[in-house]
mmCIF file of C-alpha atoms in Angstrom:
data_model
loop_
_atom_site.group_PDB
_atom_site.id
_atom_site.type_symbol
_atom_site.label_atom_id
_atom_site.label_comp_id
_atom_site.label_asym_id
_atom_site.label_seq_id
_atom_site.Cartn_x
_atom_site.Cartn_y
_atom_site.Cartn_z
ATOM 1 C CA MET A 1 0.252 0.073 0.238
ATOM 2 C CA ARG A 2 3.108 2.385 0.374
ATOM 3 C CA ARG A 3 4.574 1.892 -2.665
ATOM 4 C CA LYS A 4 0.699 2.694 -4.463
ATOM 5 C CA LYS A 5 0.773 5.942 -2.078
ATOM 6 C CA ILE A 6 4.321 6.775 -3.527
ATOM 7 C CA LYS A 7 3.126 6.182 -7.079
ATOM 8 C CA ILE A 8 0.181 7.589 -7.152
ATOM 9 C CA SER A 9 1.482 10.982 -5.523
ATOM 10 C CA ASN A 10 3.867 10.832 -8.085
ATOM 11 C CA ILE A 11 2.095 10.963 -10.727
ATOM 12 C CA PHE A 12 0.063 14.296 -9.190
ATOM 13 C CA ALA A 13 3.515 15.313 -8.555
ATOM 14 C CA TYR A 14 4.387 15.416 -12.412
ATOM 15 C CA ILE A 15 0.683 16.393 -13.781
ATOM 16 C CA PHE A 16 0.995 19.151 -11.906
ATOM 17 C CA LEU A 17 4.414 20.101 -12.764
ATOM 18 C CA SER A 18 3.330 19.053 -16.116
ATOM 19 C CA ILE A 19 0.504 21.952 -16.071
ATOM 20 C CA ALA A 20 2.747 24.201 -14.424
ATOM 21 C CA THR A 21 5.812 23.390 -17.584
ATOM 22 C CA ILE A 22 2.522 24.528 -20.462
ATOM 23 C CA VAL A 23 1.806 27.006 -18.339
ATOM 24 C CA SER A 24 5.027 29.440 -18.178
ATOM 25 C CA ILE A 25 5.950 28.350 -21.821
ATOM 26 C CA PHE A 26 2.698 28.486 -23.738
ATOM 27 C CA PRO A 27 2.591 32.390 -23.708
ATOM 28 C CA PHE A 28 6.645 32.263 -25.432
ATOM 29 C CA TYR A 29 5.303 29.568 -27.645
ATOM 30 C CA TRP A 30 2.338 31.805 -28.697
ATOM 31 C CA MET A 31 4.680 35.095 -29.605
ATOM 32 C CA ILE A 32 7.041 32.815 -30.996
ATOM 33 C CA ALA A 33 4.331 31.947 -33.225
ATOM 34 C CA SER A 34 2.742 34.988 -33.522
ATOM 35 C CA ALA A 35 6.093 36.431 -35.287
ATOM 36 C CA THR A 36 5.143 33.843 -37.971
ATOM 37 C CA ASN A 37 2.266 35.169 -38.739
ATOM 38 C CA SER A 38 0.425 38.042 -39.862
ATOM 39 C CA SER A 39 -2.012 40.809 -38.048
ATOM 40 C CA ARG A 40 -5.408 39.393 -38.613
ATOM 41 C CA ASP A 41 -3.610 36.079 -37.707
ATOM 42 C CA VAL A 42 -2.599 37.086 -34.230
ATOM 43 C CA ILE A 43 -6.187 38.741 -33.753
ATOM 44 C CA ALA A 44 -8.174 35.470 -35.051
ATOM 45 C CA GLY A 45 -5.692 33.969 -32.114
ATOM 46 C CA ARG A 46 -3.751 31.126 -34.937
ATOM 47 C CA LEU A 47 -1.667 28.911 -32.436
ATOM 48 C CA LEU A 48 0.475 27.214 -35.128
ATOM 49 C CA PRO A 49 3.603 28.703 -37.187
ATOM 50 C CA GLY A 50 2.858 30.592 -40.481
ATOM 51 C CA THR A 51 4.613 32.105 -43.510
ATOM 52 C CA TYR A 52 4.906 35.558 -42.991
ATOM 53 C CA PHE A 53 8.049 35.758 -40.345
ATOM 54 C CA LEU A 54 10.059 37.161 -43.379
ATOM 55 C CA THR A 55 7.509 39.833 -44.352
ATOM 56 C CA ASN A 56 7.327 40.816 -40.858
ATOM 57 C CA ILE A 57 11.152 41.133 -40.582
ATOM 58 C CA GLN A 58 11.350 43.432 -44.193
ATOM 59 C CA THR A 59 8.326 45.400 -42.093
ATOM 60 C CA MET A 60 10.289 45.839 -39.374
ATOM 61 C CA LEU A 61 13.535 47.186 -41.001
ATOM 62 C CA ASP A 62 11.500 49.848 -43.064
ATOM 63 C CA GLN A 63 8.983 51.240 -41.421
ATOM 64 C CA THR A 64 10.934 50.654 -37.311
ATOM 65 C CA ASN A 65 13.930 51.929 -35.933
ATOM 66 C CA PHE A 66 13.999 48.349 -34.694
ATOM 67 C CA MET A 67 17.714 47.877 -35.439
ATOM 68 C CA ARG A 68 19.181 51.445 -34.183
ATOM 69 C CA ALA A 69 17.381 50.953 -30.687
ATOM 70 C CA PHE A 70 18.691 47.285 -30.681
ATOM 71 C CA TRP A 71 21.822 48.965 -30.468
ATOM 72 C CA ASN A 72 21.121 51.593 -28.260
ATOM 73 C CA SER A 73 19.437 48.850 -25.486
ATOM 74 C CA THR A 74 23.033 46.765 -26.098
ATOM 75 C CA ARG A 75 25.109 50.294 -25.858
ATOM 76 C CA LEU A 76 23.328 50.698 -22.509
ATOM 77 C CA ALA A 77 22.228 47.910 -21.136
ATOM 78 C CA VAL A 78 26.722 46.564 -20.794
ATOM 79 C CA ILE A 79 28.129 50.105 -20.275
ATOM 80 C CA ALA A 80 25.189 50.070 -17.394
ATOM 81 C CA THR A 81 25.533 46.886 -15.846
ATOM 82 C CA VAL A 82 29.551 46.924 -15.894
ATOM 83 C CA LEU A 83 29.349 50.665 -13.631
ATOM 84 C CA THR A 84 26.199 49.880 -11.541
ATOM 85 C CA ILE A 85 28.118 46.563 -10.464
ATOM 86 C CA PHE A 86 31.326 47.979 -9.840
ATOM 87 C CA VAL A 87 29.514 50.746 -7.694
ATOM 88 C CA SER A 88 27.420 49.010 -5.891
ATOM 89 C CA SER A 89 29.989 46.042 -5.283
ATOM 90 C CA LEU A 90 32.626 48.318 -3.978
ATOM 91 C CA ALA A 91 29.880 50.248 -2.345
ATOM 92 C CA GLY A 92 28.868 46.610 0.255
ATOM 93 C CA TYR A 93 32.417 45.710 0.124
ATOM 94 C CA GLY A 94 33.167 49.094 2.127
ATOM 95 C CA PHE A 95 30.484 48.563 4.004
ATOM 96 C CA GLU A 96 31.221 45.374 5.007
ATOM 97 C CA VAL A 97 34.938 44.724 5.671
ATOM 98 C CA TYR A 98 35.496 48.307 6.819
ATOM 99 C CA LYS A 99 32.478 48.874 9.661
ATOM 100 C CA SER A 100 31.588 52.104 11.874
ATOM 101 C CA ARG A 101 29.147 53.241 13.505
ATOM 102 C CA LYS A 102 28.693 55.791 11.043
ATOM 103 C CA LYS A 103 28.937 53.915 8.241
ATOM 104 C CA ASP A 104 25.887 51.549 9.665
ATOM 105 C CA ILE A 105 23.510 54.798 9.856
ATOM 106 C CA VAL A 106 24.022 55.742 6.686
ATOM 107 C CA PHE A 107 23.576 52.463 5.507
ATOM 108 C CA SER A 108 20.887 51.815 6.690
ATOM 109 C CA ILE A 109 19.650 55.264 5.355
ATOM 110 C CA LEU A 110 20.328 53.261 2.071
ATOM 111 C CA LEU A 111 17.514 50.946 2.879
ATOM 112 C CA ILE A 112 14.720 53.241 3.997
ATOM 113 C CA SER A 113 15.487 55.091 0.356
ATOM 114 C CA MET A 114 14.004 51.758 -0.962
ATOM 115 C CA MET A 115 10.683 51.901 0.329
ATOM 116 C CA ILE A 116 10.369 55.170 -2.216
ATOM 117 C CA PRO A 117 8.629 54.317 -4.728
ATOM 118 C CA ALA A 118 10.518 55.087 -8.286
ATOM 119 C CA THR A 119 8.064 57.656 -9.976
ATOM 120 C CA THR A 120 8.097 59.701 -6.704
ATOM 121 C CA LEU A 121 11.991 60.696 -7.926
ATOM 122 C CA ILE A 122 11.191 60.933 -11.553
ATOM 123 C CA VAL A 123 10.074 65.193 -11.577
ATOM 124 C CA PRO A 124 13.275 66.094 -8.729
ATOM 125 C CA LEU A 125 15.899 63.274 -11.001
ATOM 126 C CA PHE A 126 14.576 64.934 -14.318
ATOM 127 C CA LEU A 127 15.490 69.047 -12.553
ATOM 128 C CA LEU A 128 18.465 67.786 -11.012
ATOM 129 C CA ILE A 129 19.953 65.851 -14.915
ATOM 130 C CA VAL A 130 18.692 69.597 -16.487
ATOM 131 C CA ASN A 131 19.808 71.703 -13.838
ATOM 132 C CA VAL A 132 23.384 69.860 -14.139
ATOM 133 C CA SER A 133 23.789 69.778 -17.602
ATOM 134 C CA ASP A 134 23.192 73.715 -17.824
ATOM 135 C CA VAL A 135 26.669 74.104 -16.024
ATOM 136 C CA LEU A 136 28.641 71.414 -17.190
ATOM 137 C CA PRO A 137 30.932 72.617 -20.432
ATOM 138 C CA ASN A 138 29.399 71.760 -23.819
ATOM 139 C CA ALA A 139 32.064 69.212 -24.659
ATOM 140 C CA ILE A 140 30.303 66.574 -21.510
ATOM 141 C CA PRO A 141 28.011 64.447 -23.154
ATOM 142 C CA PHE A 142 25.153 65.066 -20.089
ATOM 143 C CA GLY A 143 22.032 66.709 -20.277
ATOM 144 C CA LEU A 144 18.798 65.288 -21.890
ATOM 145 C CA ASN A 145 19.449 63.106 -25.028
ATOM 146 C CA THR A 146 22.474 61.229 -23.281
ATOM 147 C CA MET A 147 23.182 58.096 -22.407
ATOM 148 C CA ALA A 148 24.699 59.024 -19.413
ATOM 149 C CA ALA A 149 22.051 60.336 -17.897
ATOM 150 C CA VAL A 150 19.630 57.641 -18.327
ATOM 151 C CA MET A 151 22.058 55.539 -16.699
ATOM 152 C CA LEU A 152 23.569 57.852 -13.966
ATOM 153 C CA PRO A 153 20.278 57.221 -11.541
ATOM 154 C CA GLY A 154 20.297 53.911 -11.679
ATOM 155 C CA MET A 155 24.696 53.153 -11.442
ATOM 156 C CA ALA A 156 23.865 53.224 -7.521
ATOM 157 C CA SER A 157 21.356 50.570 -7.197
ATOM 158 C CA VAL A 158 20.461 50.450 -3.467
ATOM 159 C CA PHE A 159 19.080 46.166 -3.967
ATOM 160 C CA LEU A 160 22.824 46.037 -5.547
ATOM 161 C CA ILE A 161 24.823 47.198 -2.217
ATOM 162 C CA PHE A 162 22.470 45.540 -0.288
ATOM 163 C CA PHE A 163 23.546 41.701 -1.575
ATOM 164 C CA PHE A 164 26.913 42.676 -2.365
ATOM 165 C CA ARG A 165 26.982 43.414 1.620
ATOM 166 C CA GLN A 166 25.646 40.462 2.728
ATOM 167 C CA SER A 167 27.564 37.818 -0.017
ATOM 168 C CA THR A 168 30.406 39.838 1.639
ATOM 169 C CA LYS A 169 29.711 38.695 4.782
ATOM 170 C CA MET A 170 30.191 34.921 4.154
ATOM 171 C CA PHE A 171 33.975 36.271 2.442
ATOM 172 C CA SER A 172 36.718 35.205 4.893
ATOM 173 C CA MET A 173 38.191 38.388 6.381
ATOM 174 C CA GLU A 174 41.377 36.349 6.932
ATOM 175 C CA ILE A 175 42.394 36.300 3.648
ATOM 176 C CA LEU A 176 42.945 40.201 3.348
ATOM 177 C CA GLU A 177 44.915 40.371 6.938
ATOM 178 C CA ALA A 178 46.886 37.809 4.700
ATOM 179 C CA ALA A 179 47.405 39.767 1.662
ATOM 180 C CA ARG A 180 47.426 42.674 4.297
ATOM 181 C CA ILE A 181 50.558 41.477 5.445
ATOM 182 C CA ASP A 182 51.895 40.871 1.909
ATOM 183 C CA GLY A 183 51.921 44.505 1.727
ATOM 184 C CA THR A 184 48.954 44.208 -0.640
ATOM 185 C CA SER A 185 47.018 47.914 -0.968
ATOM 186 C CA GLU A 186 43.539 47.548 -0.493
ATOM 187 C CA LEU A 187 42.455 48.471 -3.526
ATOM 188 C CA GLY A 188 44.557 45.656 -4.613
ATOM 189 C CA LEU A 189 42.349 43.632 -2.312
ATOM 190 C CA PHE A 190 39.235 44.189 -4.039
ATOM 191 C CA PHE A 191 40.623 43.441 -7.079
ATOM 192 C CA LYS A 192 42.945 41.071 -6.874
ATOM 193 C CA MET A 193 41.180 38.923 -3.822
ATOM 194 C CA PHE A 194 37.431 40.102 -3.395
ATOM 195 C CA ILE A 195 36.354 40.158 -7.335
ATOM 196 C CA PRO A 196 37.811 36.526 -8.283
ATOM 197 C CA ILE A 197 36.292 34.546 -5.236
ATOM 198 C CA MET A 198 33.379 36.425 -5.784
ATOM 199 C CA LYS A 199 32.696 35.894 -9.184
ATOM 200 C CA ASN A 200 29.328 33.767 -8.520
ATOM 201 C CA THR A 201 27.241 36.910 -6.760
ATOM 202 C CA TYR A 202 29.006 39.793 -9.693
ATOM 203 C CA ALA A 203 27.531 36.650 -12.899
ATOM 204 C CA ALA A 204 24.141 37.234 -9.908
ATOM 205 C CA ALA A 205 24.695 41.329 -10.149
ATOM 206 C CA GLY A 206 25.145 41.188 -13.412
ATOM 207 C CA ILE A 207 21.979 39.296 -14.755
ATOM 208 C CA ILE A 208 20.002 41.769 -12.218
ATOM 209 C CA ALA A 209 21.106 44.922 -13.499
ATOM 210 C CA PHE A 210 21.592 43.659 -17.111
ATOM 211 C CA MET A 211 17.743 43.216 -17.177
ATOM 212 C CA GLY A 212 16.811 46.246 -15.100
ATOM 213 C CA SER A 213 18.722 48.129 -18.111
ATOM 214 C CA TRP A 214 17.511 46.155 -20.827
ATOM 215 C CA ASN A 215 14.233 46.574 -19.670
ATOM 216 C CA ALA A 216 14.013 50.478 -18.657
ATOM 217 C CA PHE A 217 11.371 52.327 -19.979
ATOM 218 C CA MET A 218 10.533 55.175 -17.983
ATOM 219 C CA TRP A 219 12.974 56.853 -17.669
ATOM 220 C CA PRO A 220 14.384 56.414 -20.990
ATOM 221 C CA THR A 221 11.494 57.756 -22.020
ATOM 222 C CA ILE A 222 11.166 61.205 -20.568
ATOM 223 C CA ILE A 223 14.982 61.484 -21.221
ATOM 224 C CA LEU A 224 15.624 60.197 -24.745
ATOM 225 C CA ARG A 225 13.288 62.459 -26.506
ATOM 226 C CA ILE A 226 15.241 61.721 -30.261
ATOM 227 C CA GLY A 227 14.311 59.315 -31.770
ATOM 228 C CA ASP A 228 17.817 58.240 -33.004
ATOM 229 C CA MET A 229 18.242 57.995 -29.234
ATOM 230 C CA HIS A 230 14.862 55.523 -28.659
ATOM 231 C CA THR A 231 15.873 51.971 -26.733
ATOM 232 C CA LEU A 232 13.832 48.694 -27.669
ATOM 233 C CA PRO A 233 11.211 49.582 -25.085
ATOM 234 C CA ILE A 234 10.559 52.979 -26.611
ATOM 235 C CA VAL A 235 10.365 51.683 -30.117
ATOM 236 C CA LEU A 236 7.627 48.802 -28.674
ATOM 237 C CA ASN A 237 5.240 50.988 -27.129
ATOM 238 C CA LEU A 238 5.312 53.438 -30.110
ATOM 239 C CA SER A 239 4.692 50.258 -32.149
ATOM 240 C CA THR A 240 1.357 49.802 -30.448
ATOM 241 C CA GLN A 241 0.261 53.444 -30.688
ATOM 242 C CA GLY A 242 -1.909 54.604 -33.359
ATOM 243 C CA TYR A 243 -5.130 53.680 -35.373
ATOM 244 C CA TRP A 244 -4.056 50.541 -36.105
ATOM 245 C CA VAL A 245 -1.990 48.024 -35.511
ATOM 246 C CA ASP A 246 0.562 45.235 -36.881
ATOM 247 C CA PHE A 247 0.705 42.534 -33.854
ATOM 248 C CA GLY A 248 2.805 40.607 -36.284
ATOM 249 C CA LEU A 249 5.553 42.580 -35.745
ATOM 250 C CA VAL A 250 4.906 44.172 -32.770
ATOM 251 C CA MET A 251 5.536 40.142 -31.168
ATOM 252 C CA LEU A 252 8.588 39.514 -33.947
ATOM 253 C CA MET A 253 9.988 42.665 -31.690
ATOM 254 C CA SER A 254 9.078 41.529 -29.020
ATOM 255 C CA PHE A 255 11.142 37.691 -29.720
ATOM 256 C CA LEU A 256 14.031 39.477 -30.933
ATOM 257 C CA SER A 257 14.502 41.729 -27.669
ATOM 258 C CA VAL A 258 13.943 38.575 -25.000
ATOM 259 C CA ILE A 259 17.176 37.273 -26.998
ATOM 260 C CA PRO A 260 19.723 38.788 -25.153
ATOM 261 C CA ILE A 261 18.450 38.586 -22.049
ATOM 262 C CA GLY A 262 18.003 34.625 -22.645
ATOM 263 C CA ILE A 263 21.305 34.298 -23.633
ATOM 264 C CA VAL A 264 22.882 35.990 -20.394
ATOM 265 C CA PHE A 265 20.541 33.913 -18.011
ATOM 266 C CA PHE A 266 21.560 30.718 -19.457
ATOM 267 C CA VAL A 267 25.731 31.653 -20.326
ATOM 268 C CA LEU A 268 25.519 32.698 -16.384
ATOM 269 C CA GLN A 269 22.721 30.063 -14.939
ATOM 270 C CA LYS A 270 25.455 28.198 -12.986
ATOM 271 C CA HIS A 271 26.950 31.622 -11.500
ATOM 272 C CA PHE A 272 23.653 33.016 -11.536
ATOM 273 C CA VAL A 273 22.535 30.296 -8.831
ATOM 274 C CA ALA A 274 25.312 29.732 -7.038
ATOM 275 C CA GLY A 275 25.833 33.839 -5.856
ATOM 276 C CA MET A 276 21.979 33.900 -5.101
ATOM 277 C CA ILE A 277 22.601 31.223 -2.705
ATOM 278 C CA GLY A 278 25.619 32.407 -1.113
ATOM 279 C CA THR A 279 28.218 30.437 -2.960
ATOM 280 C CA ILE A 280 31.401 31.987 -3.082
ATOM 281 C CA LYS A 281 33.562 29.788 -4.656
ATOM 282 C CA GLY A 282 32.798 28.848 -8.649
#
């Protein structure tokens, strides 16, 4: 009887997991299938792949700014990810390694700032960007329609600072003390000891930062007013406006927009899981 109960429970578990898998994968499959269909077929709910894939690609190249937006998003996401994980890891490392009462107060204030809705900061940030750009020389590319203005507000992520500080708690301080005795500088400790050992944490933080930069919509929409500066989320949003929407085209652009995130995640998947559970050895 016990063996039968175990088998029955396994059957129910597999059925539940199968249903959950189908529910999770179906939207992605429908997006791919819709990218090969016409707008009329998508509206009609066609689930099978069609013959309009090349037509949708040609329409995308002729009528949208997708390729330019793809380059803008790639450039923005890569640079913003590198700067974000560098600044956030340096801050998290400093808060944990060089502890003091004043630093703990500052860190508590940073955590409290996470409770502030991001939308309430848009107007102050916009005014700050405009006023600072008026003061800076024209040779410095900062202000409206610049990538620097898009990246700056998110460069120091409070969540990632917290994430790196928590991960640093698992870092062996004896290694730092031994390196100090050998004459390694403080910056050398960070670059030569901390970064290589914490590569799993950096991989997890890199995926989070990349996804945030790649999917950013509200702030880039406010800052980037020129069409040649638009990113993918902005172009996708513009494609859904108007009296008539080509849903086959929209699905194709959505599918192409998801590919980079999927590649980054699958390449760093092993390190991402290890970094999220706090493993520092890879």
